PDB file of C-alpha atoms in Angstrom:
ATOM      1  CA  UNK A   1     -42.935 -24.939  37.826  1.00 47.00           C
ATOM      2  CA  UNK A   2     -39.475 -25.734  36.559  1.00 47.00           C
ATOM      3  CA  UNK A   3     -37.146 -22.762  36.189  1.00 49.00           C
ATOM      4  CA  UNK A   4     -34.736 -22.459  33.278  1.00 47.00           C
ATOM      5  CA  UNK A   5     -31.370 -20.823  33.789  1.00 53.00           C
ATOM      6  CA  UNK A   6     -31.438 -18.384  30.884  1.00 46.00           C
ATOM      7  CA  UNK A   7     -27.920 -17.135  31.576  1.00 48.00           C
ATOM      8  CA  UNK A   8     -26.486 -20.606  31.000  1.00 46.00           C
ATOM      9  CA  UNK A   9     -28.476 -21.055  27.818  1.00 47.00           C
ATOM     10  CA  UNK A  10     -27.412 -17.655  26.572  1.00 49.00           C
ATOM     11  CA  UNK A  11     -23.785 -18.445  27.322  1.00 51.00           C
ATOM     12  CA  UNK A  12     -24.002 -21.748  25.474  1.00 48.00           C
ATOM     13  CA  UNK A  13     -25.525 -20.060  22.451  1.00 46.00           C
ATOM     14  CA  UNK A  14     -22.887 -17.339  22.481  1.00 47.00           C
ATOM     15  CA  UNK A  15     -20.137 -19.968  22.720  1.00 44.00           C
ATOM     16  CA  UNK A  16     -21.591 -21.929  19.816  1.00 46.00           C
ATOM     17  CA  UNK A  17     -21.769 -18.793  17.709  1.00 48.00           C
ATOM     18  CA  UNK A  18     -18.241 -17.590  18.446  1.00 49.00           C
ATOM     19  CA  UNK A  19     -16.466 -20.804  17.437  1.00 48.00           C
ATOM     20  CA  UNK A  20     -17.085 -20.559  13.684  1.00 52.00           C
ATOM     21  CA  UNK A  21     -16.636 -16.784  13.774  1.00 48.00           C
ATOM     22  CA  UNK A  22     -13.141 -17.197  15.209  1.00 49.00           C
ATOM     23  CA  UNK A  23     -12.333 -19.797  12.579  1.00 50.00           C
ATOM     24  CA  UNK A  24     -13.419 -17.473   9.809  1.00 60.00           C
ATOM     25  CA  UNK A  25     -11.232 -14.685  11.239  1.00 71.00           C
ATOM     26  CA  UNK A  26      -7.954 -16.506  10.579  1.00 92.00           C
ATOM     27  CA  UNK A  27      -5.715 -14.275   8.410  1.00 95.00           C
ATOM     28  CA  UNK A  28      -5.172 -15.316   4.806  1.00 97.00           C
ATOM     29  CA  UNK A  29      -1.511 -15.970   3.949  1.00 98.00           C
ATOM     30  CA  UNK A  30      -0.056 -14.095   0.971  1.00 98.00           C
ATOM     31  CA  UNK A  31       3.463 -13.374  -0.221  1.00 97.00           C
ATOM     32  CA  UNK A  32       3.186  -9.594   0.232  1.00 96.00           C
ATOM     33  CA  UNK A  33       0.850  -6.914   1.560  1.00 98.00           C
ATOM     34  CA  UNK A  34       1.054  -3.713  -0.460  1.00 97.00           C
ATOM     35  CA  UNK A  35      -0.478  -0.275   0.130  1.00 98.00           C
ATOM     36  CA  UNK A  36      -0.446   1.967  -2.935  1.00 97.00           C
ATOM     37  CA  UNK A  37      -0.623   5.503  -1.525  1.00 97.00           C
ATOM     38  CA  UNK A  38      -1.359   8.027  -4.291  1.00 97.00           C
ATOM     39  CA  UNK A  39      -1.038  11.817  -3.912  1.00 96.00           C
ATOM     40  CA  UNK A  40      -4.210  13.742  -4.842  1.00 97.00           C
ATOM     41  CA  UNK A  41      -3.253  17.048  -3.208  1.00 96.00           C
ATOM     42  CA  UNK A  42      -3.981  20.404  -4.816  1.00 94.00           C
ATOM     43  CA  UNK A  43      -0.825  20.379  -6.943  1.00 92.00           C
ATOM     44  CA  UNK A  44      -2.157  17.302  -8.742  1.00 93.00           C
ATOM     45  CA  UNK A  45      -4.475  18.725 -11.393  1.00 91.00           C
ATOM     46  CA  UNK A  46      -7.025  16.491 -13.096  1.00 92.00           C
ATOM     47  CA  UNK A  47      -4.801  15.473 -16.046  1.00 90.00           C
ATOM     48  CA  UNK A  48      -2.044  14.530 -13.600  1.00 89.00           C
ATOM     49  CA  UNK A  49      -4.551  12.670 -11.455  1.00 93.00           C
ATOM     50  CA  UNK A  50      -5.693  10.637 -14.456  1.00 93.00           C
ATOM     51  CA  UNK A  51      -2.060   9.957 -15.423  1.00 90.00           C
ATOM     52  CA  UNK A  52      -1.325   8.478 -12.008  1.00 91.00           C
ATOM     53  CA  UNK A  53      -4.499   6.403 -11.975  1.00 94.00           C
ATOM     54  CA  UNK A  54      -3.904   5.169 -15.515  1.00 93.00           C
ATOM     55  CA  UNK A  55      -0.367   4.202 -14.550  1.00 92.00           C
ATOM     56  CA  UNK A  56      -1.480   1.971 -11.690  1.00 94.00           C
ATOM     57  CA  UNK A  57      -4.280   0.413 -13.745  1.00 96.00           C
ATOM     58  CA  UNK A  58      -1.879  -0.295 -16.610  1.00 94.00           C
ATOM     59  CA  UNK A  59       0.594  -1.897 -14.231  1.00 93.00           C
ATOM     60  CA  UNK A  60      -1.927  -4.454 -13.027  1.00 97.00           C
ATOM     61  CA  UNK A  61      -2.794  -5.329 -16.622  1.00 96.00           C
ATOM     62  CA  UNK A  62       0.850  -5.834 -17.548  1.00 95.00           C
ATOM     63  CA  UNK A  63       2.083  -9.435 -18.087  1.00 95.00           C
ATOM     64  CA  UNK A  64       5.344  -8.518 -16.364  1.00 92.00           C
ATOM     65  CA  UNK A  65       3.418  -7.755 -13.174  1.00 94.00           C
ATOM     66  CA  UNK A  66       1.240 -10.858 -13.604  1.00 96.00           C
ATOM     67  CA  UNK A  67       4.345 -13.036 -13.784  1.00 95.00           C
ATOM     68  CA  UNK A  68       5.894 -11.341 -10.766  1.00 94.00           C
ATOM     69  CA  UNK A  69       2.783 -12.013  -8.669  1.00 95.00           C
ATOM     70  CA  UNK A  70       2.211 -15.622  -9.693  1.00 96.00           C
ATOM     71  CA  UNK A  71       5.891 -16.594  -9.437  1.00 94.00           C
ATOM     72  CA  UNK A  72       5.995 -15.914  -5.699  1.00 93.00           C
ATOM     73  CA  UNK A  73       6.162 -18.704  -3.135  1.00 95.00           C
ATOM     74  CA  UNK A  74       2.389 -18.572  -2.687  1.00 97.00           C
ATOM     75  CA  UNK A  75       1.661 -16.858  -5.995  1.00 97.00           C
ATOM     76  CA  UNK A  76      -0.575 -14.354  -4.245  1.00 97.00           C
ATOM     77  CA  UNK A  77      -0.473 -10.791  -2.916  1.00 98.00           C
ATOM     78  CA  UNK A  78      -2.891  -8.488  -1.056  1.00 98.00           C
ATOM     79  CA  UNK A  79      -3.085  -4.888  -2.254  1.00 98.00           C
ATOM     80  CA  UNK A  80      -5.129  -1.747  -1.659  1.00 98.00           C
ATOM     81  CA  UNK A  81      -5.228   1.490  -3.678  1.00 98.00           C
ATOM     82  CA  UNK A  82      -5.460   4.551  -1.421  1.00 98.00           C
ATOM     83  CA  UNK A  83      -5.626   8.275  -2.274  1.00 98.00           C
ATOM     84  CA  UNK A  84      -4.320  10.856   0.197  1.00 98.00           C
ATOM     85  CA  UNK A  85      -4.033  14.615   0.530  1.00 97.00           C
ATOM     86  CA  UNK A  86      -4.610  16.634   3.750  1.00 96.00           C
ATOM     87  CA  UNK A  87      -4.067  15.297   7.261  1.00 95.00           C
ATOM     88  CA  UNK A  88      -7.566  13.846   7.577  1.00 95.00           C
ATOM     89  CA  UNK A  89      -8.026  12.881   3.921  1.00 96.00           C
ATOM     90  CA  UNK A  90      -7.047   9.283   3.213  1.00 97.00           C
ATOM     91  CA  UNK A  91      -9.468   7.233   1.126  1.00 97.00           C
ATOM     92  CA  UNK A  92      -9.142   3.552   0.154  1.00 97.00           C
ATOM     93  CA  UNK A  93     -10.549   3.847  -3.343  1.00 97.00           C
ATOM     94  CA  UNK A  94     -10.038   0.120  -3.915  1.00 98.00           C
ATOM     95  CA  UNK A  95     -10.092  -1.918  -0.715  1.00 98.00           C
ATOM     96  CA  UNK A  96      -7.874  -4.844   0.209  1.00 98.00           C
ATOM     97  CA  UNK A  97      -7.894  -7.335  -2.641  1.00 98.00           C
ATOM     98  CA  UNK A  98      -6.184 -10.690  -2.978  1.00 98.00           C
ATOM     99  CA  UNK A  99      -4.581 -11.185  -6.385  1.00 98.00           C
ATOM    100  CA  UNK A 100      -3.496 -14.682  -7.402  1.00 98.00           C
ATOM    101  CA  UNK A 101      -4.013 -14.671 -11.166  1.00 98.00           C
ATOM    102  CA  UNK A 102      -3.908 -12.400 -14.226  1.00 98.00           C
ATOM    103  CA  UNK A 103      -7.712 -12.327 -14.206  1.00 98.00           C
ATOM    104  CA  UNK A 104      -7.788 -11.011 -10.648  1.00 98.00           C
ATOM    105  CA  UNK A 105      -5.060  -8.470 -11.454  1.00 98.00           C
ATOM    106  CA  UNK A 106      -7.073  -7.218 -14.418  1.00 98.00           C
ATOM    107  CA  UNK A 107     -10.156  -6.899 -12.228  1.00 98.00           C
ATOM    108  CA  UNK A 108      -8.152  -4.832  -9.734  1.00 98.00           C
ATOM    109  CA  UNK A 109      -7.074  -2.586 -12.624  1.00 98.00           C
ATOM    110  CA  UNK A 110     -10.724  -2.181 -13.626  1.00 98.00           C
ATOM    111  CA  UNK A 111     -11.557  -1.115 -10.070  1.00 98.00           C
ATOM    112  CA  UNK A 112      -8.820   1.532 -10.173  1.00 98.00           C
ATOM    113  CA  UNK A 113     -10.192   2.796 -13.486  1.00 97.00           C
ATOM    114  CA  UNK A 114     -13.646   3.125 -11.932  1.00 97.00           C
ATOM    115  CA  UNK A 115     -12.432   5.195  -8.961  1.00 96.00           C
ATOM    116  CA  UNK A 116     -13.306   8.881  -8.717  1.00 95.00           C
ATOM    117  CA  UNK A 117     -11.042  11.486  -7.164  1.00 96.00           C
ATOM    118  CA  UNK A 118     -11.518  11.529  -3.391  1.00 96.00           C
ATOM    119  CA  UNK A 119     -10.081  14.930  -2.400  1.00 95.00           C
ATOM    120  CA  UNK A 120      -7.745  17.808  -3.307  1.00 94.00           C
ATOM    121  CA  UNK A 121      -6.068  19.316  -0.262  1.00 95.00           C
ATOM    122  CA  UNK A 122      -2.655  19.706   1.357  1.00 97.00           C
ATOM    123  CA  UNK A 123       0.212  17.218   1.130  1.00 96.00           C
ATOM    124  CA  UNK A 124      -0.014  15.002   4.210  1.00 97.00           C
ATOM    125  CA  UNK A 125       2.668  12.367   3.680  1.00 98.00           C
ATOM    126  CA  UNK A 126       3.021  11.668   7.400  1.00 97.00           C
ATOM    127  CA  UNK A 127      -0.659  10.915   7.870  1.00 98.00           C
ATOM    128  CA  UNK A 128      -0.731   8.806   4.707  1.00 98.00           C
ATOM    129  CA  UNK A 129       2.000   6.611   6.189  1.00 98.00           C
ATOM    130  CA  UNK A 130       0.208   6.317   9.538  1.00 98.00           C
ATOM    131  CA  UNK A 131      -3.037   5.384   7.780  1.00 98.00           C
ATOM    132  CA  UNK A 132      -1.156   2.712   5.833  1.00 98.00           C
ATOM    133  CA  UNK A 133       0.368   1.220   8.982  1.00 98.00           C
ATOM    134  CA  UNK A 134      -3.076   0.766  10.483  1.00 98.00           C
ATOM    135  CA  UNK A 135      -4.482  -0.595   7.211  1.00 98.00           C
ATOM    136  CA  UNK A 136      -1.831  -3.323   7.131  1.00 98.00           C
ATOM    137  CA  UNK A 137      -2.275  -4.187  10.798  1.00 98.00           C
ATOM    138  CA  UNK A 138      -6.047  -4.554  10.596  1.00 97.00           C
ATOM    139  CA  UNK A 139      -6.653  -6.262   7.239  1.00 98.00           C
ATOM    140  CA  UNK A 140      -7.534  -9.931   6.686  1.00 97.00           C
ATOM    141  CA  UNK A 141      -4.124 -11.022   5.383  1.00 98.00           C
ATOM    142  CA  UNK A 142      -0.723 -12.028   6.712  1.00 98.00           C
ATOM    143  CA  UNK A 143       2.399 -11.539   4.594  1.00 97.00           C
ATOM    144  CA  UNK A 144       4.936 -14.348   4.463  1.00 95.00           C
ATOM    145  CA  UNK A 145       7.572 -12.111   2.862  1.00 94.00           C
ATOM    146  CA  UNK A 146       7.015  -8.399   3.436  1.00 92.00           C
ATOM    147  CA  UNK A 147       4.617  -5.568   4.135  1.00 96.00           C
ATOM    148  CA  UNK A 148       5.185  -2.553   1.888  1.00 96.00           C
ATOM    149  CA  UNK A 149       3.868   1.008   1.869  1.00 97.00           C
ATOM    150  CA  UNK A 150       4.318   2.853  -1.422  1.00 95.00           C
ATOM    151  CA  UNK A 151       4.094   6.636  -1.379  1.00 96.00           C
ATOM    152  CA  UNK A 152       3.994   8.499  -4.699  1.00 94.00           C
ATOM    153  CA  UNK A 153       3.638  12.263  -5.025  1.00 93.00           C
ATOM    154  CA  UNK A 154       4.912  15.560  -6.391  1.00 92.00           C
ATOM    155  CA  UNK A 155       5.614  17.593  -3.240  1.00 92.00           C
ATOM    156  CA  UNK A 156       6.878  17.769   0.329  1.00 95.00           C
ATOM    157  CA  UNK A 157       4.687  17.453   3.409  1.00 96.00           C
ATOM    158  CA  UNK A 158       3.060  20.826   4.211  1.00 95.00           C
ATOM    159  CA  UNK A 159       0.938  19.742   7.176  1.00 95.00           C
ATOM    160  CA  UNK A 160       2.018  19.635  10.830  1.00 88.00           C
ATOM    161  CA  UNK A 161       3.071  16.015  10.437  1.00 91.00           C
ATOM    162  CA  UNK A 162       6.664  14.765  10.294  1.00 96.00           C
ATOM    163  CA  UNK A 163       7.115  12.091   7.596  1.00 97.00           C
ATOM    164  CA  UNK A 164      10.368  10.882   9.146  1.00 97.00           C
ATOM    165  CA  UNK A 165       8.568  10.141  12.431  1.00 98.00           C
ATOM    166  CA  UNK A 166       5.813   8.246  10.603  1.00 98.00           C
ATOM    167  CA  UNK A 167       8.471   6.381   8.636  1.00 98.00           C
ATOM    168  CA  UNK A 168      10.147   5.326  11.878  1.00 98.00           C
ATOM    169  CA  UNK A 169       6.801   4.095  13.240  1.00 98.00           C
ATOM    170  CA  UNK A 170       6.348   1.929  10.152  1.00 98.00           C
ATOM    171  CA  UNK A 171       9.863   0.523  10.444  1.00 98.00           C
ATOM    172  CA  UNK A 172       9.262  -0.300  14.117  1.00 98.00           C
ATOM    173  CA  UNK A 173       6.292  -2.411  12.981  1.00 98.00           C
ATOM    174  CA  UNK A 174       8.467  -4.317  10.503  1.00 97.00           C
ATOM    175  CA  UNK A 175       7.155  -2.508   7.428  1.00 97.00           C
ATOM    176  CA  UNK A 176       9.004  -1.109   4.419  1.00 96.00           C
ATOM    177  CA  UNK A 177       8.304   2.276   2.815  1.00 96.00           C
ATOM    178  CA  UNK A 178       9.228   2.939  -0.803  1.00 94.00           C
ATOM    179  CA  UNK A 179       8.864   6.274  -2.563  1.00 92.00           C
ATOM    180  CA  UNK A 180       8.042   7.386  -6.081  1.00 91.00           C
ATOM    181  CA  UNK A 181       8.562  11.158  -6.252  1.00 90.00           C
ATOM    182  CA  UNK A 182       7.557  12.972  -9.435  1.00 89.00           C
ATOM    183  CA  UNK A 183      10.104  15.720 -10.032  1.00 88.00           C
ATOM    184  CA  UNK A 184       8.204  17.691 -12.662  1.00 80.00           C
ATOM    185  CA  UNK A 185       8.202  21.416 -11.753  1.00 72.00           C
ATOM    186  CA  UNK A 186       9.001  20.829  -8.069  1.00 70.00           C
ATOM    187  CA  UNK A 187      11.819  23.383  -7.884  1.00 75.00           C
ATOM    188  CA  UNK A 188      13.732  21.178  -5.408  1.00 85.00           C
ATOM    189  CA  UNK A 189      15.211  17.707  -5.352  1.00 90.00           C
ATOM    190  CA  UNK A 190      12.144  15.766  -4.282  1.00 93.00           C
ATOM    191  CA  UNK A 191      14.249  12.628  -4.624  1.00 92.00           C
ATOM    192  CA  UNK A 192      16.536  13.816  -1.824  1.00 94.00           C
ATOM    193  CA  UNK A 193      13.527  14.739   0.299  1.00 95.00           C
ATOM    194  CA  UNK A 194      12.007  11.279  -0.094  1.00 95.00           C
ATOM    195  CA  UNK A 195      15.342   9.606   0.570  1.00 94.00           C
ATOM    196  CA  UNK A 196      15.859  11.556   3.781  1.00 95.00           C
ATOM    197  CA  UNK A 197      12.309  11.731   5.117  1.00 96.00           C
ATOM    198  CA  UNK A 198      10.023   9.120   3.560  1.00 97.00           C
ATOM    199  CA  UNK A 199      11.586   5.788   2.642  1.00 96.00           C
ATOM    200  CA  UNK A 200      12.962   3.263   5.099  1.00 95.00           C
ATOM    201  CA  UNK A 201      13.121  -0.384   6.091  1.00 95.00           C
ATOM    202  CA  UNK A 202      13.949  -2.549   9.105  1.00 95.00           C
ATOM    203  CA  UNK A 203      17.470  -3.885   9.519  1.00 93.00           C
ATOM    204  CA  UNK A 204      18.198  -6.596   6.979  1.00 89.00           C
ATOM    205  CA  UNK A 205      15.718  -5.190   4.464  1.00 90.00           C
ATOM    206  CA  UNK A 206      15.983  -2.655   1.654  1.00 90.00           C
ATOM    207  CA  UNK A 207      13.854   0.314   0.656  1.00 91.00           C
ATOM    208  CA  UNK A 208      14.105   2.439  -2.454  1.00 88.00           C
ATOM    209  CA  UNK A 209      13.227   5.792  -3.934  1.00 85.00           C
ATOM    210  CA  UNK A 210      12.970   5.960  -7.710  1.00 79.00           C
ATOM    211  CA  UNK A 211      12.307   9.196  -9.499  1.00 81.00           C
ATOM    212  CA  UNK A 212       9.808   9.800 -12.269  1.00 87.00           C
ATOM    213  CA  UNK A 213      11.229  12.870 -13.975  1.00 86.00           C
ATOM    214  CA  UNK A 214       7.820  13.759 -15.454  1.00 86.00           C
ATOM    215  CA  UNK A 215       4.248  12.555 -15.174  1.00 86.00           C
ATOM    216  CA  UNK A 216       4.693  10.946 -18.592  1.00 85.00           C
ATOM    217  CA  UNK A 217       7.295   8.624 -17.034  1.00 85.00           C
ATOM    218  CA  UNK A 218       4.917   7.546 -14.305  1.00 87.00           C
ATOM    219  CA  UNK A 219       3.251   4.563 -15.994  1.00 87.00           C
ATOM    220  CA  UNK A 220       6.505   2.791 -16.831  1.00 85.00           C
ATOM    221  CA  UNK A 221       7.771   3.528 -13.338  1.00 84.00           C
ATOM    222  CA  UNK A 222       4.788   1.866 -11.692  1.00 88.00           C
ATOM    223  CA  UNK A 223       5.061  -1.248 -13.867  1.00 86.00           C
ATOM    224  CA  UNK A 224       8.685  -1.772 -12.892  1.00 80.00           C
ATOM    225  CA  UNK A 225       8.050  -0.817  -9.274  1.00 83.00           C
ATOM    226  CA  UNK A 226       5.358  -3.380  -8.654  1.00 88.00           C
ATOM    227  CA  UNK A 227       7.168  -6.076 -10.617  1.00 86.00           C
ATOM    228  CA  UNK A 228      10.310  -5.708  -8.558  1.00 82.00           C
ATOM    229  CA  UNK A 229       8.493  -5.377  -5.241  1.00 84.00           C
ATOM    230  CA  UNK A 230       6.672  -8.687  -5.620  1.00 86.00           C
ATOM    231  CA  UNK A 231       9.702 -10.422  -7.182  1.00 81.00           C
ATOM    232  CA  UNK A 232      11.994  -9.875  -4.162  1.00 68.00           C
ATOM    233  CA  UNK A 233      14.520  -8.127  -6.407  1.00 65.00           C
ATOM    234  CA  UNK A 234      16.837  -5.679  -4.590  1.00 67.00           C
ATOM    235  CA  UNK A 235      17.579  -2.381  -6.320  1.00 51.00           C
ATOM    236  CA  UNK A 236      19.827   0.593  -5.500  1.00 47.00           C
ATOM    237  CA  UNK A 237      18.442   2.969  -2.911  1.00 59.00           C
ATOM    238  CA  UNK A 238      17.976   5.753  -5.467  1.00 54.00           C
ATOM    239  CA  UNK A 239      17.634   5.814  -9.242  1.00 51.00           C
ATOM    240  CA  UNK A 240      16.199   8.022 -11.936  1.00 49.00           C
ATOM    241  CA  UNK A 241      13.228   6.579 -13.759  1.00 44.00           C
ATOM    242  CA  UNK A 242      12.884   6.586 -17.476  1.00 38.00           C
ATOM    243  CA  UNK A 243      10.783   3.465 -17.593  1.00 33.00           C
ATOM    244  CA  UNK A 244      12.056   2.084 -14.266  1.00 37.00           C
ATOM    245  CA  UNK A 245      10.489   1.883 -10.833  1.00 33.00           C
ATOM    246  CA  UNK A 246      10.724   1.076  -7.147  1.00 34.00           C
ATOM    247  CA  UNK A 247      11.930  -2.050  -5.518  1.00 33.00           C
ATOM    248  CA  UNK A 248      12.544  -3.534  -2.097  1.00 33.00           C
ATOM    249  CA  UNK A 249      13.784  -6.710  -0.469  1.00 30.00           C
ATOM    250  CA  UNK A 250      12.728  -8.009   2.892  1.00 32.00           C
ATOM    251  CA  UNK A 251      14.153 -11.029   4.639  1.00 31.00           C
ATOM    252  CA  UNK A 252      12.075 -13.589   6.512  1.00 34.00           C
ATOM    253  CA  UNK A 253       8.369 -14.023   7.188  1.00 36.00           C
ATOM    254  CA  UNK A 254       6.439 -11.240   8.882  1.00 38.00           C
ATOM    255  CA  UNK A 255       4.356 -11.714  11.974  1.00 34.00           C
ATOM    256  CA  UNK A 256       0.843 -10.272  12.076  1.00 35.00           C
ATOM    257  CA  UNK A 257       0.489  -7.295  14.394  1.00 34.00           C
ATOM    258  CA  UNK A 258      -3.238  -6.757  14.911  1.00 32.00           C
ATOM    259  CA  UNK A 259      -4.899  -3.842  16.634  1.00 31.00           C
ATOM    260  CA  UNK A 260      -6.581  -4.578  19.951  1.00 30.00           C
ATOM    261  CA  UNK A 261     -10.316  -5.156  19.843  1.00 28.00           C
TER     262      UNK A 261
END
C-alpha cells in the first residue's frame, strides 16, 4: 500500500492558505491616523457627556472638516472614537474607520451619535494615552503624514499613572499628542497642566493645547481642531478657544510600528 506523507500535504495547504492572508494584511495608506480620546470620568455628568459627543458628531458633519480631509495628499484619514475614565476603562465606542468622503464622515458622525456611555470612573489620562499608542500600532492603517492622539477632558489624572511618562512613550513612537482641556469649574489652570504633562511631539513636529473655557465652547473647538489637524496647519502651542481648536504639524511620512505577533 502506498503511504502518503501527510505532513508535506499539510504544509503545502498551510502555505497556500497563508499567501493570500499575508496579502490582505498589508496596511492601508492614509494621510493621518487619529485617536479621539474623550473623558467620561465621574466629573462628566450626563449633560456634559452629551455635549462632548454632540461636538464630535457635529465636527464630522461639518463641511470645513470634510474639505480638510479630502484636500489631503491621499484625501483619506483613519480615525477612532474612544471613551476613557479609570485606569482599566478605555472603550473604542467607534472603531477604526477610514474616511475619504463627506458621506463616510457623516456615517462616522452617526456612529458617534449612536454610542452609549461606556463608564464613569476616575481620570486616567496616562492609561488613555497608552491605550491610544497600542491602538495606532495595531490597526490596519499606515499614516503618510502623522499619527495623532487627542485627549479632551475636564480634570487632572487622579490614578497612579503619570501622564508625562505616557506622553514620552508616545513621542518615542513618533506620535503627537494634542490636548483639549475644558476649564469650566476646574479651580486650577487645566491648560497649564495639559501643556506641562499631556501634550507633546517628536522633534520637528508641533503639538498644541487649546482651551475650551466652557462645555458650550466645546463643539466649535472640535470643528476647528479636526480641521487644522488634517490640514497640516501649525498653530501656537496654547490658545484660548472661543470657537477655535487644536492643531498640529508633523514633518515626513511615518513608519508603521506593529506589535509582535
